[in-house]
């Protein structure tokens, strides 16, 4: 069963509480929050105060994606603000193993993310420490970009690495996910799909979520 994680990066921030209620109404269980520092990626988004505000607005699982250079100093603040899962980028951290231990220490679930050009082999030393692997399917920093098909073989490679572990690890994809690309990534092992534009930029958010969710459920049943 694939999980859809709507990304609030694409939401109408003037109506965020209402739009979160719409995805809840549509059946969402997760919400994806893209944190950008203007250093690791050429954009700036949400500090811990916004996560704390979102925490008060919704009961959804807060899937917080830190596109932040050397984030150790701020990870406790995102956890205090209400992050349920914190994902960091392998490319942004000199001492990644220590950062993953810090996320676990503060009580959040642990995620690690690979940019499009980063090899899945980077995961080998740390796969035992994570609850989720996020394979970027666009260059991080902005919503509304084109899906990068070249990532699909990497998804299958990561899926094989996960299957070799003796416990469940989520395989999340992020960027350019819609009803066309969703079946492709699910067939390669993705089971958490981040979608911003395909949901929050549509006229009918509830219908958009339901349509993407339906197309994901039918395809995840096709996986062996
Ligand atoms: C990139 C962001 C986007 C966003 C989803 O850094 O992480 O991938 O969440 O974008 P779209 O609008 O492509 O679903
Ligand atoms: Zn993201």
XYZ file of C-alpha atoms in Angstrom, residues 1-5 29-30 61 63 84-87 109-113 123 127 129-135 155 158-159 161-163 165 167-173 188-194:
48
model
C 0.000 0.000 0.000
C 1.680 3.249 -1.094
C 1.488 6.302 1.195
C 0.862 9.704 -0.396
C 2.644 12.542 1.455
C -2.060 10.165 6.838
C 1.251 12.025 6.206
C 2.311 12.455 10.567
C 7.429 14.056 7.495
C 7.646 12.897 13.590
C 10.274 11.906 11.015
C 13.368 13.931 10.106
C 15.177 13.310 6.838
C 12.090 8.521 13.065
C 15.222 8.685 10.904
C 15.331 9.460 7.185
C 18.195 9.897 4.760
C 17.949 11.470 1.304
C 23.564 3.974 1.840
C 21.133 1.659 5.999
C 20.306 3.225 11.081
C 17.370 4.535 9.019
C 13.594 4.143 8.927
C 13.191 5.846 5.533
C 15.250 6.442 2.391
C 14.235 9.422 0.224
C 15.352 9.237 -3.407
C 14.913 3.103 -6.983
C 17.603 0.811 -3.248
C 14.555 -1.471 -3.093
C 19.102 -3.068 -0.583
C 16.018 -2.617 1.633
C 14.766 -6.152 0.925
C 17.520 -5.867 5.544
C 13.152 -4.895 8.862
C 10.846 -2.515 7.011
C 12.345 0.704 5.635
C 10.207 3.183 3.690
C 11.352 4.100 0.171
C 10.128 7.654 -0.488
C 10.295 9.644 -3.723
C 10.375 0.122 -8.825
C 9.747 -0.123 -5.087
C 8.672 3.328 -3.879
C 6.027 3.159 -1.122
C 5.895 6.792 0.047
C 5.165 9.348 -2.679
C 5.609 13.057 -2.024
